[in-house]
PDB file of C-alpha atoms in Angstrom:
ATOM      1  CA  MET Z   1      76.628 112.873  92.535  1.00 56.00           C
ATOM      2  CA  HIS Z   2      77.307 113.314  88.806  1.00 63.00           C
ATOM      3  CA  ILE Z   3      80.741 114.089  87.359  1.00 65.00           C
ATOM      4  CA  LYS Z   4      81.145 115.445  83.827  1.00 64.00           C
ATOM      5  CA  PHE Z   5      84.307 115.066  81.755  1.00 62.00           C
ATOM      6  CA  ASP Z   6      85.460 117.779  79.394  1.00 64.00           C
ATOM      7  CA  THR Z   7      87.410 115.189  77.358  1.00 63.00           C
ATOM      8  CA  PRO Z   8      86.538 111.523  76.723  1.00 63.00           C
ATOM      9  CA  ALA Z   9      87.609 109.224  79.551  1.00 67.00           C
ATOM     10  CA  ASN Z  10      89.484 106.307  78.041  1.00 66.00           C
ATOM     11  CA  SER Z  11      90.712 104.330  81.053  1.00 73.00           C
ATOM     12  CA  LEU Z  12      89.374 102.264  83.918  1.00 79.00           C
ATOM     13  CA  ILE Z  13      88.648 103.777  87.327  1.00 85.00           C
ATOM     14  CA  SER Z  14      90.941 103.230  90.317  1.00 89.00           C
ATOM     15  CA  CYS Z  15      90.630 104.518  93.851  1.00 89.00           C
ATOM     16  CA  GLY Z  16      92.562 104.758  97.104  1.00 87.00           C
ATOM     17  CA  ASP Z  17      93.275 106.924 100.112  1.00 86.00           C
ATOM     18  CA  VAL Z  18      96.062 108.924  98.510  1.00 89.00           C
ATOM     19  CA  ASP Z  19      96.238 111.797 101.001  1.00 84.00           C
ATOM     20  CA  LYS Z  20      95.858 109.554 104.095  1.00 77.00           C
ATOM     21  CA  ASP Z  21      92.736 111.294 105.372  1.00 77.00           C
ATOM     22  CA  GLY Z  22      90.798 108.054 105.777  1.00 71.00           C
ATOM     23  CA  LYS Z  23      88.640 108.725 102.696  1.00 80.00           C
ATOM     24  CA  ILE Z  24      89.145 107.397  99.203  1.00 85.00           C
ATOM     25  CA  GLU Z  25      89.899 109.422  96.089  1.00 91.00           C
ATOM     26  CA  ILE Z  26      88.840 108.427  92.561  1.00 91.00           C
ATOM     27  CA  PHE Z  27      91.120 108.492  89.495  1.00 92.00           C
ATOM     28  CA  VAL Z  28      90.511 108.097  85.763  1.00 90.00           C
ATOM     29  CA  THR Z  29      92.451 109.309  82.714  1.00 86.00           C
ATOM     30  CA  GLY Z  30      91.331 111.170  79.623  1.00 81.00           C
ATOM     31  CA  SER Z  31      93.268 112.612  76.716  1.00 82.00           C
ATOM     32  CA  ASN Z  32      96.341 114.269  78.303  1.00 87.00           C
ATOM     33  CA  LYS Z  33      94.520 114.568  81.622  1.00 88.00           C
ATOM     34  CA  LEU Z  34      94.529 112.626  84.887  1.00 90.00           C
ATOM     35  CA  TYR Z  35      91.216 113.280  86.599  1.00 89.00           C
ATOM     36  CA  ALA Z  36      90.910 112.969  90.373  1.00 92.00           C
ATOM     37  CA  TRP Z  37      88.077 113.647  92.790  1.00 91.00           C
ATOM     38  CA  LYS Z  38      87.600 113.449  96.508  1.00 90.00           C
ATOM     39  CA  SER Z  39      84.869 111.217  97.900  1.00 84.00           C
ATOM     40  CA  ASN Z  40      82.459 114.181  97.988  1.00 86.00           C
ATOM     41  CA  GLY Z  41      82.999 114.981  94.296  1.00 87.00           C
ATOM     42  CA  ASP Z  42      85.335 117.956  94.788  1.00 90.00           C
ATOM     43  CA  GLY Z  43      88.477 118.191  92.683  1.00 90.00           C
ATOM     44  CA  PHE Z  44      91.432 116.499  94.375  1.00 91.00           C
ATOM     45  CA  PHE Z  45      94.388 118.491  93.111  1.00 91.00           C
ATOM     46  CA  PRO Z  46      95.522 121.781  94.767  1.00 87.00           C
ATOM     47  CA  GLY Z  47      92.916 124.528  94.575  1.00 82.00           C
ATOM     48  CA  GLY Z  48      90.110 122.042  93.996  1.00 78.00           C
ATOM     49  CA  VAL Z  49      91.226 121.363  90.425  1.00 82.00           C
ATOM     50  CA  ASP Z  50      89.927 118.028  89.155  1.00 84.00           C
ATOM     51  CA  TYR Z  51      92.710 117.140  86.722  1.00 85.00           C
ATOM     52  CA  ALA Z  52      96.460 117.224  86.203  1.00 90.00           C
ATOM     53  CA  THR Z  53      98.066 117.490  82.772  1.00 89.00           C
ATOM     54  CA  ILE Z  54      99.864 114.347  81.639  1.00 90.00           C
ATOM     55  CA  LYS Z  55     101.759 113.321  78.506  1.00 89.00           C
ATOM     56  CA  SER Z  56      99.607 110.306  77.670  1.00 87.00           C
ATOM     57  CA  SER Z  57      96.901 110.938  75.116  1.00 83.00           C
ATOM     58  CA  ASP Z  58      95.504 107.393  75.058  1.00 83.00           C
ATOM     59  CA  CYS Z  59      95.223 105.117  78.105  1.00 84.00           C
ATOM     60  CA  SER Z  60      92.573 102.825  76.626  1.00 76.00           C
ATOM     61  CA  ASN Z  61      91.612  99.850  78.805  1.00 78.00           C
ATOM     62  CA  LYS Z  62      94.308 100.548  81.365  1.00 88.00           C
ATOM     63  CA  SER Z  63      93.800 101.756  84.930  1.00 88.00           C
ATOM     64  CA  SER Z  64      95.945 104.184  86.845  1.00 92.00           C
ATOM     65  CA  LEU Z  65      97.790 102.673  89.805  1.00 94.00           C
ATOM     66  CA  ILE Z  66      98.172 104.153  93.285  1.00 94.00           C
ATOM     67  CA  VAL Z  67     101.499 103.138  94.773  1.00 94.00           C
ATOM     68  CA  ASP Z  68     104.779 104.511  96.127  1.00 94.00           C
ATOM     69  CA  VAL Z  69     107.671 104.640  93.656  1.00 96.00           C
ATOM     70  CA  ASP Z  70     110.151 107.023  95.272  1.00 93.00           C
ATOM     71  CA  GLU Z  71     111.681 107.681  98.697  1.00 84.00           C
ATOM     72  CA  ASP Z  72     109.233 110.290 100.028  1.00 89.00           C
ATOM     73  CA  ASP Z  73     106.881 107.829 101.799  1.00 84.00           C
ATOM     74  CA  GLU Z  74     103.970 109.322  99.853  1.00 91.00           C
ATOM     75  CA  LEU Z  75     101.752 107.746  97.229  1.00 93.00           C
ATOM     76  CA  GLU Z  76     102.038 108.487  93.521  1.00 95.00           C
ATOM     77  CA  ILE Z  77      99.577 107.890  90.680  1.00 95.00           C
ATOM     78  CA  ILE Z  78     100.984 105.765  87.857  1.00 95.00           C
ATOM     79  CA  VAL Z  79      99.538 106.216  84.364  1.00 94.00           C
ATOM     80  CA  THR Z  80     100.274 103.974  81.381  1.00 93.00           C
ATOM     81  CA  GLY Z  81      99.489 105.308  77.924  1.00 91.00           C
ATOM     82  CA  ILE Z  82     100.701 106.533  74.548  1.00 90.00           C
ATOM     83  CA  TYR Z  83     102.631 109.765  74.006  1.00 89.00           C
ATOM     84  CA  GLU Z  84     102.359 111.371  70.574  1.00 84.00           C
ATOM     85  CA  ASP Z  85     105.258 113.580  69.511  1.00 77.00           C
ATOM     86  CA  VAL Z  86     103.735 116.050  67.052  1.00 67.00           C
ATOM     87  CA  ASN Z  87     107.199 117.443  66.183  1.00 65.00           C
ATOM     88  CA  SER Z  88     108.513 114.209  64.735  1.00 56.00           C
ATOM     89  CA  TYR Z  89     111.167 114.786  62.040  1.00 55.00           C
ATOM     90  CA  ASN Z  90     109.421 112.735  59.341  1.00 59.00           C
ATOM     91  CA  GLY Z  91     106.197 114.715  59.408  1.00 55.00           C
ATOM     92  CA  TYR Z  92     104.224 112.014  61.202  1.00 60.00           C
ATOM     93  CA  ASN Z  93     103.308 111.859  64.841  1.00 68.00           C
ATOM     94  CA  GLN Z  94     105.744 109.546  66.579  1.00 80.00           C
ATOM     95  CA  LYS Z  95     103.960 107.360  69.154  1.00 85.00           C
ATOM     96  CA  THR Z  96     105.726 105.978  72.224  1.00 91.00           C
ATOM     97  CA  ASP Z  97     104.280 103.914  75.039  1.00 93.00           C
ATOM     98  CA  ILE Z  98     105.134 105.435  78.388  1.00 94.00           C
ATOM     99  CA  ILE Z  99     104.586 104.897  82.116  1.00 95.00           C
ATOM    100  CA  GLU Z 100     104.152 108.171  83.987  1.00 96.00           C
ATOM    101  CA  ALA Z 101     104.293 108.899  87.731  1.00 96.00           C
ATOM    102  CA  ILE Z 102     102.336 111.873  89.082  1.00 95.00           C
ATOM    103  CA  LYS Z 103     102.610 113.312  92.595  1.00 95.00           C
ATOM    104  CA  THR Z 104      99.535 114.207  94.626  1.00 92.00           C
ATOM    105  CA  ASN Z 105     100.057 117.885  93.779  1.00 92.00           C
ATOM    106  CA  GLY Z 106      99.707 117.071  90.071  1.00 93.00           C
ATOM    107  CA  THR Z 107     103.375 117.404  89.135  1.00 94.00           C
ATOM    108  CA  PRO Z 108     105.489 114.687  87.477  1.00 94.00           C
ATOM    109  CA  VAL Z 109     107.872 112.632  89.597  1.00 95.00           C
ATOM    110  CA  PRO Z 110     111.470 113.549  88.641  1.00 94.00           C
ATOM    111  CA  GLY Z 111     113.075 111.017  86.320  1.00 93.00           C
ATOM    112  CA  TRP Z 112     109.788 109.849  84.824  1.00 94.00           C
ATOM    113  CA  PRO Z 113     108.180 108.816  82.466  1.00 95.00           C
ATOM    114  CA  ILE Z 114     109.579 105.423  81.515  1.00 95.00           C
ATOM    115  CA  GLU Z 115     109.607 104.951  77.731  1.00 93.00           C
ATOM    116  CA  VAL Z 116     108.929 101.534  76.191  1.00 92.00           C
ATOM    117  CA  LYS Z 117     109.670 101.061  72.501  1.00 85.00           C
ATOM    118  CA  SER Z 118     106.964  98.428  71.923  1.00 88.00           C
ATOM    119  CA  PRO Z 119     103.257  98.620  72.805  1.00 91.00           C
ATOM    120  CA  ILE Z 120     102.359  97.958  76.445  1.00 92.00           C
ATOM    121  CA  LEU Z 121      99.522  95.458  76.197  1.00 88.00           C
ATOM    122  CA  ALA Z 122      97.890  95.816  79.610  1.00 90.00           C
ATOM    123  CA  THR Z 123      97.974  97.657  82.924  1.00 92.00           C
ATOM    124  CA  PRO Z 124     101.345  97.030  84.627  1.00 94.00           C
ATOM    125  CA  CYS Z 125     101.551  95.353  88.015  1.00 94.00           C
ATOM    126  CA  ILE Z 126     103.446  97.093  90.815  1.00 95.00           C
ATOM    127  CA  ASP Z 127     104.477  95.173  93.946  1.00 92.00           C
ATOM    128  CA  ASP Z 128     107.505  93.797  95.759  1.00 91.00           C
ATOM    129  CA  ILE Z 129     108.513  90.735  93.742  1.00 92.00           C
ATOM    130  CA  ASP Z 130     112.033  90.219  95.141  1.00 91.00           C
ATOM    131  CA  ASN Z 131     111.168  90.578  98.849  1.00 84.00           C
ATOM    132  CA  ASP Z 132     113.329  93.646  99.460  1.00 88.00           C
ATOM    133  CA  GLY Z 133     110.381  95.709 100.734  1.00 85.00           C
ATOM    134  CA  LYS Z 134     110.448  97.992  97.690  1.00 92.00           C
ATOM    135  CA  ASN Z 135     108.141  98.072  94.702  1.00 94.00           C
ATOM    136  CA  GLU Z 136     109.004  96.744  91.273  1.00 96.00           C
ATOM    137  CA  ILE Z 137     107.104  97.571  88.082  1.00 96.00           C
ATOM    138  CA  VAL Z 138     106.203  94.664  85.784  1.00 96.00           C
ATOM    139  CA  ALA Z 139     104.839  95.416  82.314  1.00 95.00           C
ATOM    140  CA  CYS Z 140     104.095  93.179  79.336  1.00 93.00           C
ATOM    141  CA  ALA Z 141     105.006  94.713  75.972  1.00 90.00           C
ATOM    142  CA  MET Z 142     104.620  92.525  72.873  1.00 84.00           C
ATOM    143  CA  ASP Z 143     107.278  89.788  73.146  1.00 80.00           C
ATOM    144  CA  TYR Z 144     108.911  91.083  76.330  1.00 89.00           C
ATOM    145  CA  ILE Z 145     108.183  91.370  80.028  1.00 93.00           C
ATOM    146  CA  HIS Z 146     109.846  94.465  81.437  1.00 94.00           C
ATOM    147  CA  VAL Z 147     110.763  94.849  85.125  1.00 96.00           C
ATOM    148  CA  TRP Z 148     112.039  98.028  86.779  1.00 96.00           C
ATOM    149  CA  ASP Z 149     113.186  98.636  90.344  1.00 96.00           C
ATOM    150  CA  THR Z 150     111.832 101.559  92.369  1.00 96.00           C
ATOM    151  CA  GLU Z 151     112.543 103.003  95.811  1.00 94.00           C
ATOM    152  CA  GLY Z 152     108.853 102.897  96.770  1.00 93.00           C
ATOM    153  CA  ASP Z 153     107.564 101.271  99.961  1.00 89.00           C
ATOM    154  CA  ARG Z 154     105.386  98.265  99.130  1.00 85.00           C
ATOM    155  CA  ASN Z 155     103.407  98.693 102.375  1.00 80.00           C
ATOM    156  CA  LEU Z 156     101.928 101.973 101.127  1.00 85.00           C
ATOM    157  CA  ASN Z 157     100.316 100.490  98.011  1.00 87.00           C
ATOM    158  CA  GLU Z 158      96.607 101.207  97.562  1.00 87.00           C
ATOM    159  CA  TRP Z 159      95.915 100.010  93.993  1.00 89.00           C
ATOM    160  CA  GLY Z 160      98.798  98.063  92.467  1.00 88.00           C
ATOM    161  CA  MET Z 161      97.344  96.078  89.563  1.00 88.00           C
ATOM    162  CA  PHE Z 162      94.512  95.808  87.053  1.00 80.00           C
ATOM    163  CA  ARG Z 163      91.179  95.761  88.901  1.00 74.00           C
ATOM    164  CA  LEU Z 164      93.110  95.984  92.177  1.00 69.00           C
ATOM    165  CA  ASN Z 165      93.724  92.343  93.106  1.00 65.00           C
ATOM    166  CA  THR Z 166      94.300  88.821  91.859  1.00 58.00           C
ATOM    167  CA  HIS Z 167      90.550  88.158  92.001  1.00 54.00           C
ATOM    168  CA  ASN Z 168      89.990  90.986  89.453  1.00 60.00           C
ATOM    169  CA  ASN Z 169      86.958  92.055  91.464  1.00 55.00           C
ATOM    170  CA  ALA Z 170      88.006  95.715  91.937  1.00 58.00           C
ATOM    171  CA  VAL Z 171      86.896  95.586  95.582  1.00 60.00           C
ATOM    172  CA  TYR Z 172      88.898  98.357  97.226  1.00 61.00           C
ATOM    173  CA  ASP Z 173      89.081  96.845 100.715  1.00 57.00           C
ATOM    174  CA  ASN Z 174      91.832  94.435  99.752  1.00 51.00           C
ATOM    175  CA  ARG Z 175      93.721  95.491 102.844  1.00 57.00           C
ATOM    176  CA  CYS Z 176      91.606  93.008 104.806  1.00 69.00           C
ATOM    177  CA  LEU Z 177      93.194  90.037 103.066  1.00 76.00           C
ATOM    178  CA  TYR Z 178      94.839  87.809 105.677  1.00 85.00           C
ATOM    179  CA  ASN Z 179      97.489  85.175 104.987  1.00 85.00           C
ATOM    180  CA  GLU Z 180      98.070  83.243 108.203  1.00 88.00           C
ATOM    181  CA  ASN Z 181     100.769  81.076 106.619  1.00 89.00           C
ATOM    182  CA  GLU Z 182     103.299  83.840 105.896  1.00 89.00           C
ATOM    183  CA  PRO Z 183     103.798  85.948 109.047  1.00 94.00           C
ATOM    184  CA  TYR Z 184     105.996  89.028 109.003  1.00 95.00           C
ATOM    185  CA  ILE Z 185     108.996  88.140 111.196  1.00 96.00           C
ATOM    186  CA  VAL Z 186     110.892  91.023 112.785  1.00 96.00           C
ATOM    187  CA  SER Z 187     114.655  90.831 112.279  1.00 94.00           C
ATOM    188  CA  GLY Z 188     116.967  92.496 114.793  1.00 94.00           C
ATOM    189  CA  THR Z 189     115.758  95.994 115.671  1.00 96.00           C
ATOM    190  CA  GLU Z 190     113.159  97.619 113.423  1.00 97.00           C
ATOM    191  CA  ILE Z 191     111.602 101.068 113.811  1.00 97.00           C
ATOM    192  CA  TRP Z 192     108.390 101.786 111.899  1.00 96.00           C
ATOM    193  CA  THR Z 193     107.621 105.496 111.574  1.00 93.00           C
ATOM    194  CA  ASP Z 194     105.137 105.557 108.706  1.00 86.00           C
ATOM    195  CA  ILE Z 195     101.854 103.836 107.843  1.00 84.00           C
ATOM    196  CA  LYS Z 196     102.126 100.089 107.302  1.00 88.00           C
ATOM    197  CA  VAL Z 197      99.240  97.896 106.163  1.00 84.00           C
ATOM    198  CA  LEU Z 198      99.819  94.224 106.965  1.00 89.00           C
ATOM    199  CA  GLN Z 199      98.179  91.168 105.431  1.00 87.00           C
ATOM    200  CA  SER Z 200      99.614  88.692 107.942  1.00 92.00           C
ATOM    201  CA  ASP Z 201     100.557  88.173 111.583  1.00 96.00           C
ATOM    202  CA  ILE Z 202     103.626  89.867 113.046  1.00 97.00           C
ATOM    203  CA  ILE Z 203     106.103  87.790 115.044  1.00 96.00           C
ATOM    204  CA  VAL Z 204     108.654  89.442 117.310  1.00 96.00           C
ATOM    205  CA  PRO Z 205     111.096  86.570 117.958  1.00 94.00           C
ATOM    206  CA  PRO Z 206     113.635  86.278 120.801  1.00 91.00           C
ATOM    207  CA  ALA Z 207     116.353  88.952 120.935  1.00 90.00           C
ATOM    208  CA  SER Z 208     114.495  91.214 118.473  1.00 94.00           C
ATOM    209  CA  THR Z 209     112.738  94.566 118.921  1.00 96.00           C
ATOM    210  CA  LEU Z 210     109.950  96.224 116.977  1.00 98.00           C
ATOM    211  CA  GLU Z 211     109.334  99.907 117.770  1.00 98.00           C
ATOM    212  CA  ILE Z 212     106.145 101.434 116.366  1.00 97.00           C
ATOM    213  CA  ARG Z 213     106.071 105.219 116.027  1.00 96.00           C
ATOM    214  CA  GLY Z 214     103.628 105.413 113.130  1.00 93.00           C
ATOM    215  CA  THR Z 215     100.407 103.540 112.357  1.00 92.00           C
ATOM    216  CA  VAL Z 216     100.198  99.792 111.810  1.00 94.00           C
ATOM    217  CA  LYS Z 217      96.991  98.384 110.306  1.00 90.00           C
ATOM    218  CA  MET Z 218      96.280  94.699 110.918  1.00 93.00           C
ATOM    219  CA  PRO Z 219      93.861  92.508 108.922  1.00 90.00           C
ATOM    220  CA  ILE Z 220      90.870  90.864 110.564  1.00 89.00           C
ATOM    221  CA  GLY Z 221      91.893  87.668 112.373  1.00 91.00           C
ATOM    222  CA  SER Z 222      95.577  88.586 112.650  1.00 95.00           C
ATOM    223  CA  LYS Z 223      97.708  88.956 115.765  1.00 96.00           C
ATOM    224  CA  ILE Z 224     101.090  90.163 116.966  1.00 97.00           C
ATOM    225  CA  ILE Z 225     103.103  87.530 118.879  1.00 96.00           C
ATOM    226  CA  VAL Z 226     105.976  88.603 121.139  1.00 94.00           C
ATOM    227  CA  GLN Z 227     108.000  85.498 121.934  1.00 91.00           C
ATOM    228  CA  ARG Z 228     109.864  84.631 125.141  1.00 87.00           C
ATOM    229  CA  ALA Z 229     113.608  84.072 125.501  1.00 85.00           C
ATOM    230  CA  ILE Z 230     115.285  80.902 124.294  1.00 82.00           C
ATOM    231  CA  ASP Z 231     118.628  79.743 125.675  1.00 76.00           C
ATOM    232  CA  ASN Z 232     119.387  83.081 127.380  1.00 76.00           C
ATOM    233  CA  THR Z 233     118.919  85.040 124.157  1.00 79.00           C
ATOM    234  CA  GLY Z 234     116.433  87.508 125.686  1.00 84.00           C
ATOM    235  CA  GLY Z 235     112.763  87.728 124.823  1.00 87.00           C
ATOM    236  CA  GLY Z 236     111.233  89.751 122.024  1.00 91.00           C
ATOM    237  CA  THR Z 237     110.243  93.374 122.682  1.00 94.00           C
ATOM    238  CA  LEU Z 238     107.378  95.383 121.189  1.00 96.00           C
ATOM    239  CA  LEU Z 239     107.613  99.138 121.820  1.00 97.00           C
ATOM    240  CA  ILE Z 240     104.543 101.227 120.977  1.00 97.00           C
ATOM    241  CA  ASN Z 241     106.214 104.624 121.173  1.00 97.00           C
ATOM    242  CA  GLY Z 242     103.470 107.110 120.364  1.00 96.00           C
ATOM    243  CA  GLY Z 243     102.278 104.879 117.536  1.00 95.00           C
ATOM    244  CA  THR Z 244      98.968 103.178 116.885  1.00 96.00           C
ATOM    245  CA  ILE Z 245      98.096  99.574 116.092  1.00 96.00           C
ATOM    246  CA  THR Z 246      94.600  99.219 114.690  1.00 93.00           C
ATOM    247  CA  SER Z 247      92.472  97.259 112.230  1.00 89.00           C
ATOM    248  CA  ALA Z 248      93.015  97.690 108.511  1.00 83.00           C
ATOM    249  CA  CYS Z 249      89.300  97.710 107.748  1.00 75.00           C
ATOM    250  CA  ASN Z 250      85.834  97.364 109.249  1.00 69.00           C
ATOM    251  CA  GLY Z 251      86.309  94.633 111.820  1.00 78.00           C
ATOM    252  CA  LEU Z 252      88.496  93.544 114.716  1.00 89.00           C
ATOM    253  CA  TRP Z 253      91.960  92.035 114.703  1.00 94.00           C
ATOM    254  CA  GLU Z 254      92.924  89.561 117.435  1.00 95.00           C
ATOM    255  CA  GLY Z 255      95.396  91.688 119.415  1.00 96.00           C
ATOM    256  CA  ILE Z 256      98.849  91.153 120.963  1.00 97.00           C
ATOM    257  CA  GLU Z 257     100.033  87.922 122.579  1.00 95.00           C
ATOM    258  CA  VAL Z 258     103.059  88.145 124.894  1.00 92.00           C
ATOM    259  CA  TRP Z 259     104.724  84.809 125.698  1.00 90.00           C
ATOM    260  CA  GLY Z 260     106.803  84.107 128.784  1.00 81.00           C
ATOM    261  CA  HIS Z 261     108.179  81.638 131.384  1.00 76.00           C
ATOM    262  CA  PRO Z 262     105.973  81.021 134.431  1.00 73.00           C
ATOM    263  CA  ASP Z 263     108.914  79.826 136.532  1.00 72.00           C
ATOM    264  CA  GLN Z 264     111.470  82.537 135.761  1.00 71.00           C
ATOM    265  CA  GLU Z 265     111.948  86.158 136.768  1.00 70.00           C
ATOM    266  CA  GLN Z 266     111.318  89.011 134.385  1.00 70.00           C
ATOM    267  CA  MET Z 267     115.022  89.834 134.212  1.00 66.00           C
ATOM    268  CA  ASN Z 268     117.913  87.496 133.489  1.00 62.00           C
ATOM    269  CA  PRO Z 269     120.717  89.206 135.489  1.00 58.00           C
ATOM    270  CA  ALA Z 270     123.408  86.830 134.285  1.00 60.00           C
ATOM    271  CA  PHE Z 271     122.900  87.899 130.680  1.00 56.00           C
ATOM    272  CA  GLY Z 272     121.461  91.396 131.183  1.00 63.00           C
ATOM    273  CA  ASN Z 273     118.253  90.740 129.274  1.00 66.00           C
ATOM    274  CA  PHE Z 274     114.652  89.651 129.799  1.00 74.00           C
ATOM    275  CA  ASN Z 275     113.420  86.083 130.134  1.00 78.00           C
ATOM    276  CA  GLN Z 276     109.951  87.147 129.022  1.00 83.00           C
ATOM    277  CA  GLY Z 277     108.498  88.755 125.957  1.00 87.00           C
ATOM    278  CA  ARG Z 278     107.709  92.433 126.616  1.00 89.00           C
ATOM    279  CA  VAL Z 279     105.230  95.053 125.432  1.00 93.00           C
ATOM    280  CA  CYS Z 280     105.916  98.671 126.389  1.00 93.00           C
ATOM    281  CA  ILE Z 281     103.312 101.337 125.591  1.00 95.00           C
ATOM    282  CA  TYR Z 282     104.245 104.993 126.133  1.00 94.00           C
ATOM    283  CA  ASN Z 283     104.015 108.525 124.693  1.00 96.00           C
ATOM    284  CA  HIS Z 284     100.265 108.011 124.118  1.00 94.00           C
ATOM    285  CA  GLY Z 285     100.780 104.797 122.196  1.00 95.00           C
ATOM    286  CA  THR Z 286      97.491 103.094 121.355  1.00 95.00           C
ATOM    287  CA  VAL Z 287      96.172  99.607 120.650  1.00 96.00           C
ATOM    288  CA  LYS Z 288      92.633  99.729 119.306  1.00 93.00           C
ATOM    289  CA  ASN Z 289      89.981  97.832 117.353  1.00 91.00           C
ATOM    290  CA  ALA Z 290      91.317  94.542 118.772  1.00 94.00           C
ATOM    291  CA  ILE Z 291      89.281  91.740 120.351  1.00 94.00           C
ATOM    292  CA  ILE Z 292      91.743  91.791 123.277  1.00 94.00           C
ATOM    293  CA  GLY Z 293      94.440  94.478 123.259  1.00 94.00           C
ATOM    294  CA  VAL Z 294      97.154  92.498 125.059  1.00 94.00           C
ATOM    295  CA  LYS Z 295      96.665  89.026 126.517  1.00 89.00           C
ATOM    296  CA  THR Z 296      98.409  86.107 128.217  1.00 74.00           C
ATOM    297  CA  LEU Z 297      97.958  82.429 127.448  1.00 65.00           C
ATOM    298  CA  ASN Z 298      97.602  79.249 129.447  1.00 43.00           C
ATOM    299  CA  THR Z 299      99.418  76.011 128.622  1.00 39.00           C
ATOM    300  CA  ASN Z 300      96.635  74.494 126.543  1.00 43.00           C
ATOM    301  CA  GLN Z 301      96.222  77.615 124.436  1.00 51.00           C
ATOM    302  CA  VAL Z 302      99.914  77.809 123.605  1.00 52.00           C
ATOM    303  CA  GLN Z 303     100.129  74.109 122.774  1.00 49.00           C
ATOM    304  CA  GLU Z 304      97.255  74.588 120.334  1.00 47.00           C
ATOM    305  CA  LEU Z 305      98.971  77.580 118.759  1.00 50.00           C
ATOM    306  CA  LEU Z 306     102.162  75.634 118.225  1.00 48.00           C
ATOM    307  CA  THR Z 307     100.289  73.025 116.205  1.00 45.00           C
ATOM    308  CA  THR Z 308      98.537  75.562 113.981  1.00 46.00           C
ATOM    309  CA  LEU Z 309     101.009  78.404 113.397  1.00 45.00           C
ATOM    310  CA  PRO Z 310     103.848  78.113 110.843  1.00 44.00           C
ATOM    311  CA  GLU Z 311     106.845  75.949 111.625  1.00 45.00           C
ATOM    312  CA  VAL Z 312     108.962  78.938 112.570  1.00 41.00           C
ATOM    313  CA  LEU Z 313     107.005  79.275 115.811  1.00 40.00           C
ATOM    314  CA  SER Z 314     108.124  75.859 117.008  1.00 38.00           C
ATOM    315  CA  ARG Z 315     111.277  77.519 118.351  1.00 37.00           C
ATOM    316  CA  ALA Z 316     109.163  79.001 121.141  1.00 35.00           C
ATOM    317  CA  ARG Z 317     109.386  75.691 123.091  1.00 32.00           C
ATOM    318  CA  LYS Z 318     106.036  75.517 124.807  1.00 32.00           C
ATOM    319  CA  PRO Z 319     105.734  78.941 126.478  1.00 33.00           C
ATOM    320  CA  THR Z 320     103.079  78.889 129.182  1.00 29.00           C
ATOM    321  CA  LEU Z 321     102.668  82.297 130.724  1.00 31.00           C
ATOM    322  CA  SER Z 322     103.083  85.784 129.291  1.00 32.00           C
ATOM    323  CA  ILE Z 323     104.301  88.800 131.242  1.00 32.00           C
ATOM    324  CA  MET Z 324     103.537  92.288 129.996  1.00 36.00           C
ATOM    325  CA  SER Z 325     105.387  95.439 130.959  1.00 34.00           C
ATOM    326  CA  MET Z 326     103.415  98.652 130.352  1.00 34.00           C
ATOM    327  CA  LEU Z 327     105.074 102.034 130.933  1.00 32.00           C
TER     328      LEU Z 327
END
């Protein structure tokens, strides 16, 4: 496959599954154009067009980023470059560094671009830096580091920094990174309706509920732990309500572990809750690409887990048997 540009390409290539079809798209910028192709070489934008018009005329040595920056749960393409105003009052072209956001249909995101009065020295980084679940934009411009809030979902990010990741290796499959020391801990009742790509375990602690209606992608080696009740609090509950839990990449994740009490009933009538952790799968919910979809543990296995998982799991107090409810 050979692709020809009608203007010089002056940026680095980035790629990601922007339209959520399971195949990657390729992005590169030229003078006032954002080029995009599907994996088969066809133009990505509506009607098979291979570029969208942008304001930036020079994006030298910067890559476009593929992240979410608004509240539509869709990905946007972020372009950093220089805008030249040919109608400047003093007869010279006025140059301004800008950060643009382009929707997948090729149109600008309302409220953008962001203008920066000093030169942006490198590709910005976009990620959740204050742990609120939403993306922030970090850009270095001469003597300043600029940070902007967005409403974008960090879990949707496909290409959020220069050469994709902190290794600067531009290997797209970064979604398989697994950090076993920082599990995602469910708080209260959470309902996930969109696509979420995890890089850690998920823990559903006592008295909490995670309902999955969308797609959750787990890294290789990760697991979901549904903990049993502690002190009559009620066990954790995982509801797979028409959703799918699968692997984030080519490989298998560990699966779901449901912890429980071997010497107690499923229900705790005195407190109107469950002694055991629970998994309920209904409305064609699916667990796939796991070594074991849902499993129970014996005493030795759980004791070993408690010595290797993060300290937060020590609250589980030696669970020995898991009970699963499947509807």
